[in-house]
Structure formats: structure tokens, C-alpha cells
Amino acid sequence: MSDTNQAPKSADATREDAALLPPVDVLEDAAGITLYADLPGVPKDRLSLHVEADVLTIDGEVVLEAPEGMELTHTEVGLPRYRRQFTLSKELDAGKVKASFEHGVLTLRIPKAEHAQPRRIEVQVL
Amino acid sequence: MYYRSMFPRDLLAELERLQREVPQTVEPGPSIRGQKRGYPALNVGGTPNAVEIYAFAPGLDPATLDVQLEKGILTIAGERKAPDVSEQATVHIGERFAGRFRRVVSLPDDIDPNSIVAKYRNGVLHVSVQRREETQPRRISIQ
């Protein structure tokens, strides 16, 4: 699993596609990979996850409740969008990804395909 | 054992990531507390009637969030737990903040400390502080 944040194709695309890179934790154990991503301000219905070929894309749109005519005076989160892509390796089973999303934290569990699960091999003493 | 994978990531991907991150990181003036990207990230805005503070604090139990207003200083404090890592797990990427945090915002003089509302939604704490009525702009009619 690795980052593949492809460079935008043109200047126009850059502006339209500009997004923040959400911080993630990626943990791997024998049965699969767990990914946590911080996506604060994204409602459940504005979060999109998809796997195409072997690329997993996380895309979220920030929706904040703001009174009319509000002017921002200090900004640390300057774009209303998060995006990040990962390349999944072959032994991961992209069809069995489980996702949950609570308080702005996305948790993804990507199991390893059965044939890639570790097996203990008995050593025979002759 | 809890350990980080020691192999570097793809250099080109890292360069591309840097390219994306740098413009966001080198915005004006470093903070006296060192890192510019504190947790939680804050956006502050205002209208003639109120001051709005947004703290991007995902993954917290709202009950453990401590929001205080004292003498015009708003303090947001709490703790975020690191995810459970089993003994056999490998940490490939560990970028998310974990630990205790505290952020402080000095509010303008004209706020009303008695009308403050704090909401936690989708991982964002939104604190809205009304300004005192007598200081709000008003049109003076000419007789």
C-alpha cells in the first residue's frame, strides 16, 4: 500500500481539484490492513470511497455551518475538500473492505485475500 | 512489538506530496509554539453579531472536550487516544495526532461571555460567541 498522489494534469484541474491531504495511520497485521483517516467537517453523505483497479481513493467534502456574511479572519483549514489515494497491493481483498465513519474519523479495514493469509507450516523432524 | 517500517516510501510520490503540502505549510509567520499545524486546526471568523471559532478535532469523545472562557481567552483542551495497536501489527504510516492538546484563542473585547454556544459535529467543534448588543454597529438616523 503506497501513496500515489498523482500530479494534476493541468493548471485548471489544479484549481478545481485542489484538496487537503488528510493525515492517516496505516497498520498492518497478519489478517489485513487498518487505515484511519482524519476528515473533520465531512458529513457521512459527502464522503466517497472507491477502488478502481488497485487504487483506493478517499474523497471528502467539508460542510460547515456558518452564519450569513461571516468573514474568516484566521484560516488553518483553507480548502473545503480532502483527498488521498493509495495503491493496494495484490494480496489485499478490495471487495471486502469494511468502512466506518465517526466524529470525522474514517476507519477502513482491508482484509488480505485468503490465499495470502499466513499459514503455519509444520516442520517434520525425520 | 510496536515498530515503524524502516523502508522509505516511493521518492517521487513523496516529492509530489511535498509539492502539495509546501504551499499550505509556508503560510505567514511561524508560531511561537513552533509547529504551525497544531491540533486541533482552527478557523476563526466573525460577523457583526458574533465570533465563530471552528476547531477541527476529529475522533474525540465530546464529553472529554474542555472548553473554557476566561477574561476573553477561549481555551480548547482535551486528549486524543492513539489507536489500539496489537503486538503483531506493523505501523506503516503514523501521521495522526495523539496525546493531550490545548489551543488558546484571544477573543475581541466586545463579546458577551454569557452567550456562548459550543457544538461538536462531524469532528468539528464550533464555538459561537455573541457580541454585546450595545457594541453592535447601528445606523444613526439623521433628523
PDB file of C-alpha atoms in Angstrom:
ATOM      1  CA  MET A   1       0.000   0.000   0.000  1.00  0.00           C
ATOM      2  CA  SER A   2       1.615   3.248  -1.006  1.00  0.00           C
ATOM      3  CA  ASP A   3       0.791   6.854  -1.641  1.00  0.00           C
ATOM      4  CA  THR A   4       0.041   7.757  -5.220  1.00  0.00           C
ATOM      5  CA  ASN A   5      -0.811  11.402  -5.238  1.00  0.00           C
ATOM      6  CA  GLN A   6      -0.551  11.992  -8.914  1.00  0.00           C
ATOM      7  CA  ALA A   7       0.430  15.425 -10.108  1.00  0.00           C
ATOM      8  CA  PRO A   8      -2.547  17.320 -11.511  1.00  0.00           C
ATOM      9  CA  LYS A   9      -2.741  17.278 -15.290  1.00  0.00           C
ATOM     10  CA  SER A  10      -3.293  20.953 -15.994  1.00  0.00           C
ATOM     11  CA  ALA A  11      -3.447  24.274 -14.177  1.00  0.00           C
ATOM     12  CA  ASP A  12      -7.239  24.364 -14.400  1.00  0.00           C
ATOM     13  CA  ALA A  13      -7.504  20.929 -12.948  1.00  0.00           C
ATOM     14  CA  THR A  14      -5.288  22.044 -10.083  1.00  0.00           C
ATOM     15  CA  ARG A  15      -7.664  24.764  -9.047  1.00  0.00           C
ATOM     16  CA  GLU A  16     -10.748  22.614  -9.362  1.00  0.00           C
ATOM     17  CA  ASP A  17      -9.204  19.589  -7.751  1.00  0.00           C
ATOM     18  CA  ALA A  18      -7.272  21.351  -5.015  1.00  0.00           C
ATOM     19  CA  ALA A  19      -7.666  19.355  -1.846  1.00  0.00           C
ATOM     20  CA  LEU A  20      -6.053  18.904   1.534  1.00  0.00           C
ATOM     21  CA  LEU A  21      -4.125  15.760   2.316  1.00  0.00           C
ATOM     22  CA  PRO A  22      -5.750  14.172   5.358  1.00  0.00           C
ATOM     23  CA  PRO A  23      -3.377  12.637   7.922  1.00  0.00           C
ATOM     24  CA  VAL A  24      -3.651   8.854   8.142  1.00  0.00           C
ATOM     25  CA  ASP A  25      -2.447   5.943  10.225  1.00  0.00           C
ATOM     26  CA  VAL A  26      -1.922   2.644   8.444  1.00  0.00           C
ATOM     27  CA  LEU A  27      -1.468  -0.507  10.500  1.00  0.00           C
ATOM     28  CA  GLU A  28      -0.895  -3.985   9.179  1.00  0.00           C
ATOM     29  CA  ASP A  29      -1.408  -7.282  10.930  1.00  0.00           C
ATOM     30  CA  ALA A  30      -1.465 -10.852   9.690  1.00  0.00           C
ATOM     31  CA  ALA A  31      -5.104 -10.686   8.550  1.00  0.00           C
ATOM     32  CA  GLY A  32      -5.120  -7.319   6.829  1.00  0.00           C
ATOM     33  CA  ILE A  33      -4.653  -3.587   6.908  1.00  0.00           C
ATOM     34  CA  THR A  34      -6.408  -0.996   9.050  1.00  0.00           C
ATOM     35  CA  LEU A  35      -6.434   2.600   7.869  1.00  0.00           C
ATOM     36  CA  TYR A  36      -7.538   5.572   9.940  1.00  0.00           C
ATOM     37  CA  ALA A  37      -8.003   8.960   8.270  1.00  0.00           C
ATOM     38  CA  ASP A  38      -8.856  12.307   9.867  1.00  0.00           C
ATOM     39  CA  LEU A  39     -11.585  14.014   7.849  1.00  0.00           C
ATOM     40  CA  PRO A  40     -13.064  16.615  10.203  1.00  0.00           C
ATOM     41  CA  GLY A  41     -16.090  18.508   8.937  1.00  0.00           C
ATOM     42  CA  VAL A  42     -17.130  15.911   6.358  1.00  0.00           C
ATOM     43  CA  PRO A  43     -20.724  14.663   6.752  1.00  0.00           C
ATOM     44  CA  LYS A  44     -21.308  10.981   6.019  1.00  0.00           C
ATOM     45  CA  ASP A  45     -23.102  11.685   2.732  1.00  0.00           C
ATOM     46  CA  ARG A  46     -20.212  13.770   1.387  1.00  0.00           C
ATOM     47  CA  LEU A  47     -17.606  11.089   1.899  1.00  0.00           C
ATOM     48  CA  SER A  48     -16.762   8.984  -1.113  1.00  0.00           C
ATOM     49  CA  LEU A  49     -14.596   5.895  -1.126  1.00  0.00           C
ATOM     50  CA  HIS A  50     -13.818   3.967  -4.193  1.00  0.00           C
ATOM     51  CA  VAL A  51     -11.467   1.353  -5.507  1.00  0.00           C
ATOM     52  CA  GLU A  52     -10.624   1.383  -9.165  1.00  0.00           C
ATOM     53  CA  ALA A  53      -8.191  -1.196 -10.442  1.00  0.00           C
ATOM     54  CA  ASP A  54      -5.909  -1.285  -7.399  1.00  0.00           C
ATOM     55  CA  VAL A  55      -6.185   2.388  -6.394  1.00  0.00           C
ATOM     56  CA  LEU A  56      -8.188   3.321  -3.325  1.00  0.00           C
ATOM     57  CA  THR A  57      -9.427   6.924  -3.328  1.00  0.00           C
ATOM     58  CA  ILE A  58     -10.735   8.732  -0.282  1.00  0.00           C
ATOM     59  CA  ASP A  59     -12.562  11.935  -1.130  1.00  0.00           C
ATOM     60  CA  GLY A  60     -14.476  14.113   1.315  1.00  0.00           C
ATOM     61  CA  GLU A  61     -16.145  17.484   1.139  1.00  0.00           C
ATOM     62  CA  VAL A  62     -16.172  19.756   4.190  1.00  0.00           C
ATOM     63  CA  VAL A  63     -19.537  21.235   5.113  1.00  0.00           C
ATOM     64  CA  LEU A  64     -19.563  23.712   7.976  1.00  0.00           C
ATOM     65  CA  GLU A  65     -22.491  25.559   9.372  1.00  0.00           C
ATOM     66  CA  ALA A  66     -21.646  29.268   9.068  1.00  0.00           C
ATOM     67  CA  PRO A  67     -23.793  32.331   9.714  1.00  0.00           C
ATOM     68  CA  GLU A  68     -24.525  34.501   6.728  1.00  0.00           C
ATOM     69  CA  GLY A  69     -21.898  37.095   5.890  1.00  0.00           C
ATOM     70  CA  MET A  70     -19.177  35.508   8.009  1.00  0.00           C
ATOM     71  CA  GLU A  71     -15.651  36.588   7.145  1.00  0.00           C
ATOM     72  CA  LEU A  72     -12.803  34.301   8.081  1.00  0.00           C
ATOM     73  CA  THR A  73     -10.032  36.138   9.894  1.00  0.00           C
ATOM     74  CA  HIS A  74      -7.741  33.194  10.603  1.00  0.00           C
ATOM     75  CA  THR A  75      -7.610  30.070   8.471  1.00  0.00           C
ATOM     76  CA  GLU A  76      -5.731  26.852   9.032  1.00  0.00           C
ATOM     77  CA  VAL A  77      -8.071  24.621   7.051  1.00  0.00           C
ATOM     78  CA  GLY A  78      -8.085  26.573   3.811  1.00  0.00           C
ATOM     79  CA  LEU A  79      -9.802  24.206   1.374  1.00  0.00           C
ATOM     80  CA  PRO A  80     -13.177  22.532   1.732  1.00  0.00           C
ATOM     81  CA  ARG A  81     -12.000  19.179   0.447  1.00  0.00           C
ATOM     82  CA  TYR A  82      -9.807  16.243   1.410  1.00  0.00           C
ATOM     83  CA  ARG A  83      -8.422  13.706  -0.990  1.00  0.00           C
ATOM     84  CA  ARG A  84      -5.887  10.913  -0.781  1.00  0.00           C
ATOM     85  CA  GLN A  85      -5.098   7.871  -2.845  1.00  0.00           C
ATOM     86  CA  PHE A  86      -3.397   4.615  -2.033  1.00  0.00           C
ATOM     87  CA  THR A  87      -2.289   1.761  -4.205  1.00  0.00           C
ATOM     88  CA  LEU A  88      -3.435  -1.547  -2.808  1.00  0.00           C
ATOM     89  CA  SER A  89      -1.177  -4.489  -3.229  1.00  0.00           C
ATOM     90  CA  LYS A  90      -2.420  -7.689  -4.834  1.00  0.00           C
ATOM     91  CA  GLU A  91      -2.851  -9.732  -1.694  1.00  0.00           C
ATOM     92  CA  LEU A  92      -5.448  -7.307  -0.338  1.00  0.00           C
ATOM     93  CA  ASP A  93      -9.080  -8.139  -0.985  1.00  0.00           C
ATOM     94  CA  ALA A  94     -10.582  -4.844  -2.160  1.00  0.00           C
ATOM     95  CA  GLY A  95     -14.018  -6.428  -2.421  1.00  0.00           C
ATOM     96  CA  LYS A  96     -14.242  -6.974   1.322  1.00  0.00           C
ATOM     97  CA  VAL A  97     -13.318  -3.511   2.597  1.00  0.00           C
ATOM     98  CA  LYS A  98     -15.250  -2.503   5.690  1.00  0.00           C
ATOM     99  CA  ALA A  99     -15.634   1.175   6.465  1.00  0.00           C
ATOM    100  CA  SER A 100     -16.952   3.137   9.393  1.00  0.00           C
ATOM    101  CA  PHE A 101     -17.011   6.872   9.893  1.00  0.00           C
ATOM    102  CA  GLU A 102     -17.498   8.550  13.246  1.00  0.00           C
ATOM    103  CA  HIS A 103     -16.705  12.040  14.542  1.00  0.00           C
ATOM    104  CA  GLY A 104     -14.725  12.812  11.406  1.00  0.00           C
ATOM    105  CA  VAL A 105     -12.509   9.723  11.599  1.00  0.00           C
ATOM    106  CA  LEU A 106     -12.729   7.148   8.832  1.00  0.00           C
ATOM    107  CA  THR A 107     -11.751   3.595   9.726  1.00  0.00           C
ATOM    108  CA  LEU A 108     -11.123   1.162   6.885  1.00  0.00           C
ATOM    109  CA  ARG A 109     -10.390  -2.492   7.296  1.00  0.00           C
ATOM    110  CA  ILE A 110      -8.966  -4.182   4.218  1.00  0.00           C
ATOM    111  CA  PRO A 111      -8.568  -7.929   4.713  1.00  0.00           C
ATOM    112  CA  LYS A 112      -5.943  -9.984   2.954  1.00  0.00           C
ATOM    113  CA  ALA A 113      -7.192 -12.486   0.417  1.00  0.00           C
ATOM    114  CA  GLU A 114      -7.486 -15.956   1.839  1.00  0.00           C
ATOM    115  CA  HIS A 115      -4.614 -17.390  -0.162  1.00  0.00           C
ATOM    116  CA  ALA A 116      -2.395 -14.616   1.227  1.00  0.00           C
ATOM    117  CA  GLN A 117      -3.212 -15.337   4.873  1.00  0.00           C
ATOM    118  CA  PRO A 118      -0.197 -16.668   6.715  1.00  0.00           C
ATOM    119  CA  ARG A 119      -0.155 -20.393   7.327  1.00  0.00           C
ATOM    120  CA  ARG A 120       1.892 -22.193   9.804  1.00  0.00           C
ATOM    121  CA  ILE A 121       3.978 -24.837   8.169  1.00  0.00           C
ATOM    122  CA  GLU A 122       4.713 -27.866  10.199  1.00  0.00           C
ATOM    123  CA  VAL A 123       8.348 -28.804  10.250  1.00  0.00           C
ATOM    124  CA  GLN A 124       8.710 -32.536  10.182  1.00  0.00           C
ATOM    125  CA  VAL A 125      11.541 -33.993  12.056  1.00  0.00           C
ATOM    126  CA  LEU A 126      12.815 -37.028  10.281  1.00  0.00           C
TER     127      LEU A 126
ATOM    128  CA  MET B   1       6.386  -5.143  19.140  1.00  0.00           C
ATOM    129  CA  TYR B   2       5.357  -1.673  18.014  1.00  0.00           C
ATOM    130  CA  TYR B   3       7.711  -0.506  15.307  1.00  0.00           C
ATOM    131  CA  ARG B   4       7.681   1.597  12.206  1.00  0.00           C
ATOM    132  CA  SER B   5       8.531   0.139   8.864  1.00  0.00           C
ATOM    133  CA  MET B   6      12.087   1.259   8.144  1.00  0.00           C
ATOM    134  CA  PHE B   7      11.943   1.353   4.371  1.00  0.00           C
ATOM    135  CA  PRO B   8      11.488   4.760   2.778  1.00  0.00           C
ATOM    136  CA  ARG B   9       8.445   5.356   0.658  1.00  0.00           C
ATOM    137  CA  ASP B  10       8.489   5.974  -3.041  1.00  0.00           C
ATOM    138  CA  LEU B  11      10.581   9.105  -3.562  1.00  0.00           C
ATOM    139  CA  LEU B  12       8.564  10.501  -6.447  1.00  0.00           C
ATOM    140  CA  ALA B  13       5.321  10.101  -4.574  1.00  0.00           C
ATOM    141  CA  GLU B  14       6.919  11.860  -1.620  1.00  0.00           C
ATOM    142  CA  LEU B  15       8.070  14.747  -3.806  1.00  0.00           C
ATOM    143  CA  GLU B  16       4.599  15.123  -5.212  1.00  0.00           C
ATOM    144  CA  ARG B  17       3.168  15.101  -1.741  1.00  0.00           C
ATOM    145  CA  LEU B  18       5.667  17.779  -0.665  1.00  0.00           C
ATOM    146  CA  GLN B  19       4.698  19.870  -3.632  1.00  0.00           C
ATOM    147  CA  ARG B  20       1.118  19.763  -2.454  1.00  0.00           C
ATOM    148  CA  GLU B  21       1.890  20.375   1.184  1.00  0.00           C
ATOM    149  CA  VAL B  22       4.503  23.097   0.954  1.00  0.00           C
ATOM    150  CA  PRO B  23       2.232  25.968  -0.113  1.00  0.00           C
ATOM    151  CA  GLN B  24      -0.027  25.164   2.846  1.00  0.00           C
ATOM    152  CA  THR B  25       2.832  24.906   5.297  1.00  0.00           C
ATOM    153  CA  VAL B  26       4.786  28.037   4.464  1.00  0.00           C
ATOM    154  CA  GLU B  27       1.979  30.471   5.045  1.00  0.00           C
ATOM    155  CA  PRO B  28       2.902  33.628   7.008  1.00  0.00           C
ATOM    156  CA  GLY B  29       4.970  33.595  10.161  1.00  0.00           C
ATOM    157  CA  PRO B  30       5.780  30.548  12.280  1.00  0.00           C
ATOM    158  CA  SER B  31       4.003  30.375  15.610  1.00  0.00           C
ATOM    159  CA  ILE B  32       5.899  30.987  18.846  1.00  0.00           C
ATOM    160  CA  ARG B  33       4.837  27.466  19.841  1.00  0.00           C
ATOM    161  CA  GLY B  34       6.829  26.039  16.956  1.00  0.00           C
ATOM    162  CA  GLN B  35       4.694  23.960  14.710  1.00  0.00           C
ATOM    163  CA  LYS B  36       2.194  25.795  12.598  1.00  0.00           C
ATOM    164  CA  ARG B  37      -0.025  22.788  12.286  1.00  0.00           C
ATOM    165  CA  GLY B  38      -1.265  22.331  15.787  1.00  0.00           C
ATOM    166  CA  TYR B  39      -4.054  20.035  16.800  1.00  0.00           C
ATOM    167  CA  PRO B  40      -6.815  20.923  16.505  1.00  0.00           C
ATOM    168  CA  ALA B  41      -6.522  23.186  13.454  1.00  0.00           C
ATOM    169  CA  LEU B  42      -8.515  26.384  13.944  1.00  0.00           C
ATOM    170  CA  ASN B  43     -10.510  28.607  11.659  1.00  0.00           C
ATOM    171  CA  VAL B  44     -11.812  31.844  13.154  1.00  0.00           C
ATOM    172  CA  GLY B  45     -14.413  34.048  11.548  1.00  0.00           C
ATOM    173  CA  GLY B  46     -16.717  36.836  12.519  1.00  0.00           C
ATOM    174  CA  THR B  47     -19.941  38.625  11.697  1.00  0.00           C
ATOM    175  CA  PRO B  48     -21.121  41.939  13.146  1.00  0.00           C
ATOM    176  CA  ASN B  49     -23.096  39.945  15.757  1.00  0.00           C
ATOM    177  CA  ALA B  50     -20.840  37.065  16.667  1.00  0.00           C
ATOM    178  CA  VAL B  51     -17.403  35.478  16.639  1.00  0.00           C
ATOM    179  CA  GLU B  52     -17.244  31.925  15.229  1.00  0.00           C
ATOM    180  CA  ILE B  53     -14.435  29.529  16.091  1.00  0.00           C
ATOM    181  CA  TYR B  54     -14.082  26.172  14.327  1.00  0.00           C
ATOM    182  CA  ALA B  55     -11.723  23.604  15.830  1.00  0.00           C
ATOM    183  CA  PHE B  56     -11.046  20.641  13.529  1.00  0.00           C
ATOM    184  CA  ALA B  57     -10.786  17.999  16.230  1.00  0.00           C
ATOM    185  CA  PRO B  58     -11.792  14.613  14.800  1.00  0.00           C
ATOM    186  CA  GLY B  59     -12.129  11.451  16.820  1.00  0.00           C
ATOM    187  CA  LEU B  60     -12.899  12.839  20.244  1.00  0.00           C
ATOM    188  CA  ASP B  61     -15.442  11.893  22.827  1.00  0.00           C
ATOM    189  CA  PRO B  62     -17.312  15.214  23.180  1.00  0.00           C
ATOM    190  CA  ALA B  63     -17.639  14.600  26.928  1.00  0.00           C
ATOM    191  CA  THR B  64     -13.854  14.816  27.355  1.00  0.00           C
ATOM    192  CA  LEU B  65     -13.553  18.112  25.497  1.00  0.00           C
ATOM    193  CA  ASP B  66     -12.811  21.015  27.794  1.00  0.00           C
ATOM    194  CA  VAL B  67     -13.873  24.429  26.503  1.00  0.00           C
ATOM    195  CA  GLN B  68     -13.326  27.401  28.801  1.00  0.00           C
ATOM    196  CA  LEU B  69     -13.730  31.120  28.504  1.00  0.00           C
ATOM    197  CA  GLU B  70     -11.928  33.295  30.990  1.00  0.00           C
ATOM    198  CA  LYS B  71     -11.278  37.030  30.661  1.00  0.00           C
ATOM    199  CA  GLY B  72     -11.741  36.942  26.925  1.00  0.00           C
ATOM    200  CA  ILE B  73      -9.454  33.957  26.425  1.00  0.00           C
ATOM    201  CA  LEU B  74     -11.024  30.844  24.953  1.00  0.00           C
ATOM    202  CA  THR B  75      -9.228  27.586  25.724  1.00  0.00           C
ATOM    203  CA  ILE B  76      -9.934  24.292  23.998  1.00  0.00           C
ATOM    204  CA  ALA B  77      -8.246  21.319  25.625  1.00  0.00           C
ATOM    205  CA  GLY B  78      -8.549  17.564  25.679  1.00  0.00           C
ATOM    206  CA  GLU B  79      -6.849  14.336  24.846  1.00  0.00           C
ATOM    207  CA  ARG B  80      -6.927  12.087  21.840  1.00  0.00           C
ATOM    208  CA  LYS B  81      -6.061   8.446  22.276  1.00  0.00           C
ATOM    209  CA  ALA B  82      -3.838   6.659  19.798  1.00  0.00           C
ATOM    210  CA  PRO B  83      -5.465   3.733  18.001  1.00  0.00           C
ATOM    211  CA  ASP B  84      -5.027   0.307  19.572  1.00  0.00           C
ATOM    212  CA  VAL B  85      -2.077  -1.435  18.009  1.00  0.00           C
ATOM    213  CA  SER B  86      -1.839  -5.140  18.626  1.00  0.00           C
ATOM    214  CA  GLU B  87       1.541  -6.596  19.354  1.00  0.00           C
ATOM    215  CA  GLN B  88       1.922  -8.214  15.955  1.00  0.00           C
ATOM    216  CA  ALA B  89       0.903  -5.128  13.983  1.00  0.00           C
ATOM    217  CA  THR B  90       3.246  -3.013  11.910  1.00  0.00           C
ATOM    218  CA  VAL B  91       2.755   0.737  11.673  1.00  0.00           C
ATOM    219  CA  HIS B  92       3.347   1.756   8.056  1.00  0.00           C
ATOM    220  CA  ILE B  93       2.138   5.348   8.321  1.00  0.00           C
ATOM    221  CA  GLY B  94       1.589   7.223  11.575  1.00  0.00           C
ATOM    222  CA  GLU B  95       0.660  10.824  10.853  1.00  0.00           C
ATOM    223  CA  ARG B  96      -2.376  11.380  13.026  1.00  0.00           C
ATOM    224  CA  PHE B  97      -2.058  13.350  16.211  1.00  0.00           C
ATOM    225  CA  ALA B  98      -2.341  11.533  19.527  1.00  0.00           C
ATOM    226  CA  GLY B  99      -1.950  12.862  23.053  1.00  0.00           C
ATOM    227  CA  ARG B 100      -3.018  15.849  25.065  1.00  0.00           C
ATOM    228  CA  PHE B 101      -3.688  19.142  23.335  1.00  0.00           C
ATOM    229  CA  ARG B 102      -4.529  22.720  24.226  1.00  0.00           C
ATOM    230  CA  ARG B 103      -5.245  25.655  21.982  1.00  0.00           C
ATOM    231  CA  VAL B 104      -5.948  29.189  23.082  1.00  0.00           C
ATOM    232  CA  VAL B 105      -7.719  31.997  21.242  1.00  0.00           C
ATOM    233  CA  SER B 106      -7.888  35.580  22.424  1.00  0.00           C
ATOM    234  CA  LEU B 107     -11.347  36.937  21.662  1.00  0.00           C
ATOM    235  CA  PRO B 108     -12.230  40.560  20.909  1.00  0.00           C
ATOM    236  CA  ASP B 109     -13.277  42.881  23.772  1.00  0.00           C
ATOM    237  CA  ASP B 110     -16.873  43.254  22.707  1.00  0.00           C
ATOM    238  CA  ILE B 111     -18.002  39.657  23.225  1.00  0.00           C
ATOM    239  CA  ASP B 112     -20.709  38.644  25.662  1.00  0.00           C
ATOM    240  CA  PRO B 113     -19.279  35.853  27.843  1.00  0.00           C
ATOM    241  CA  ASN B 114     -22.800  34.772  28.800  1.00  0.00           C
ATOM    242  CA  SER B 115     -23.950  33.864  25.324  1.00  0.00           C
ATOM    243  CA  ILE B 116     -21.606  31.205  24.090  1.00  0.00           C
ATOM    244  CA  VAL B 117     -22.669  28.014  22.330  1.00  0.00           C
ATOM    245  CA  ALA B 118     -20.398  25.052  21.572  1.00  0.00           C
ATOM    246  CA  LYS B 119     -21.388  22.188  19.249  1.00  0.00           C
ATOM    247  CA  TYR B 120     -19.419  19.130  18.172  1.00  0.00           C
ATOM    248  CA  ARG B 121     -20.418  17.774  14.787  1.00  0.00           C
ATOM    249  CA  ASN B 122     -18.598  15.547  12.294  1.00  0.00           C
ATOM    250  CA  GLY B 123     -15.403  16.027  14.258  1.00  0.00           C
ATOM    251  CA  VAL B 124     -15.526  19.826  14.254  1.00  0.00           C
ATOM    252  CA  LEU B 125     -16.082  21.827  17.431  1.00  0.00           C
ATOM    253  CA  HIS B 126     -17.942  25.014  16.572  1.00  0.00           C
ATOM    254  CA  VAL B 127     -17.927  27.695  19.260  1.00  0.00           C
ATOM    255  CA  SER B 128     -20.126  30.685  18.620  1.00  0.00           C
ATOM    256  CA  VAL B 129     -19.797  33.732  20.885  1.00  0.00           C
ATOM    257  CA  GLN B 130     -22.257  36.596  20.557  1.00  0.00           C
ATOM    258  CA  ARG B 131     -21.031  40.177  20.639  1.00  0.00           C
ATOM    259  CA  ARG B 132     -22.600  42.530  23.199  1.00  0.00           C
ATOM    260  CA  GLU B 133     -25.611  44.310  21.828  1.00  0.00           C
ATOM    261  CA  GLU B 134     -24.535  47.832  22.748  1.00  0.00           C
ATOM    262  CA  THR B 135     -21.365  47.474  20.681  1.00  0.00           C
ATOM    263  CA  GLN B 136     -23.052  46.241  17.530  1.00  0.00           C
ATOM    264  CA  PRO B 137     -22.973  48.649  14.632  1.00  0.00           C
ATOM    265  CA  ARG B 138     -26.177  50.530  14.169  1.00  0.00           C
ATOM    266  CA  ARG B 139     -27.372  53.111  11.798  1.00  0.00           C
ATOM    267  CA  ILE B 140     -27.924  56.558  13.248  1.00  0.00           C
ATOM    268  CA  SER B 141     -30.822  58.350  11.719  1.00  0.00           C
ATOM    269  CA  ILE B 142     -30.329  61.993  10.852  1.00  0.00           C
ATOM    270  CA  GLN B 143     -33.098  64.261  11.975  1.00  0.00           C
TER     271      GLN B 143
END
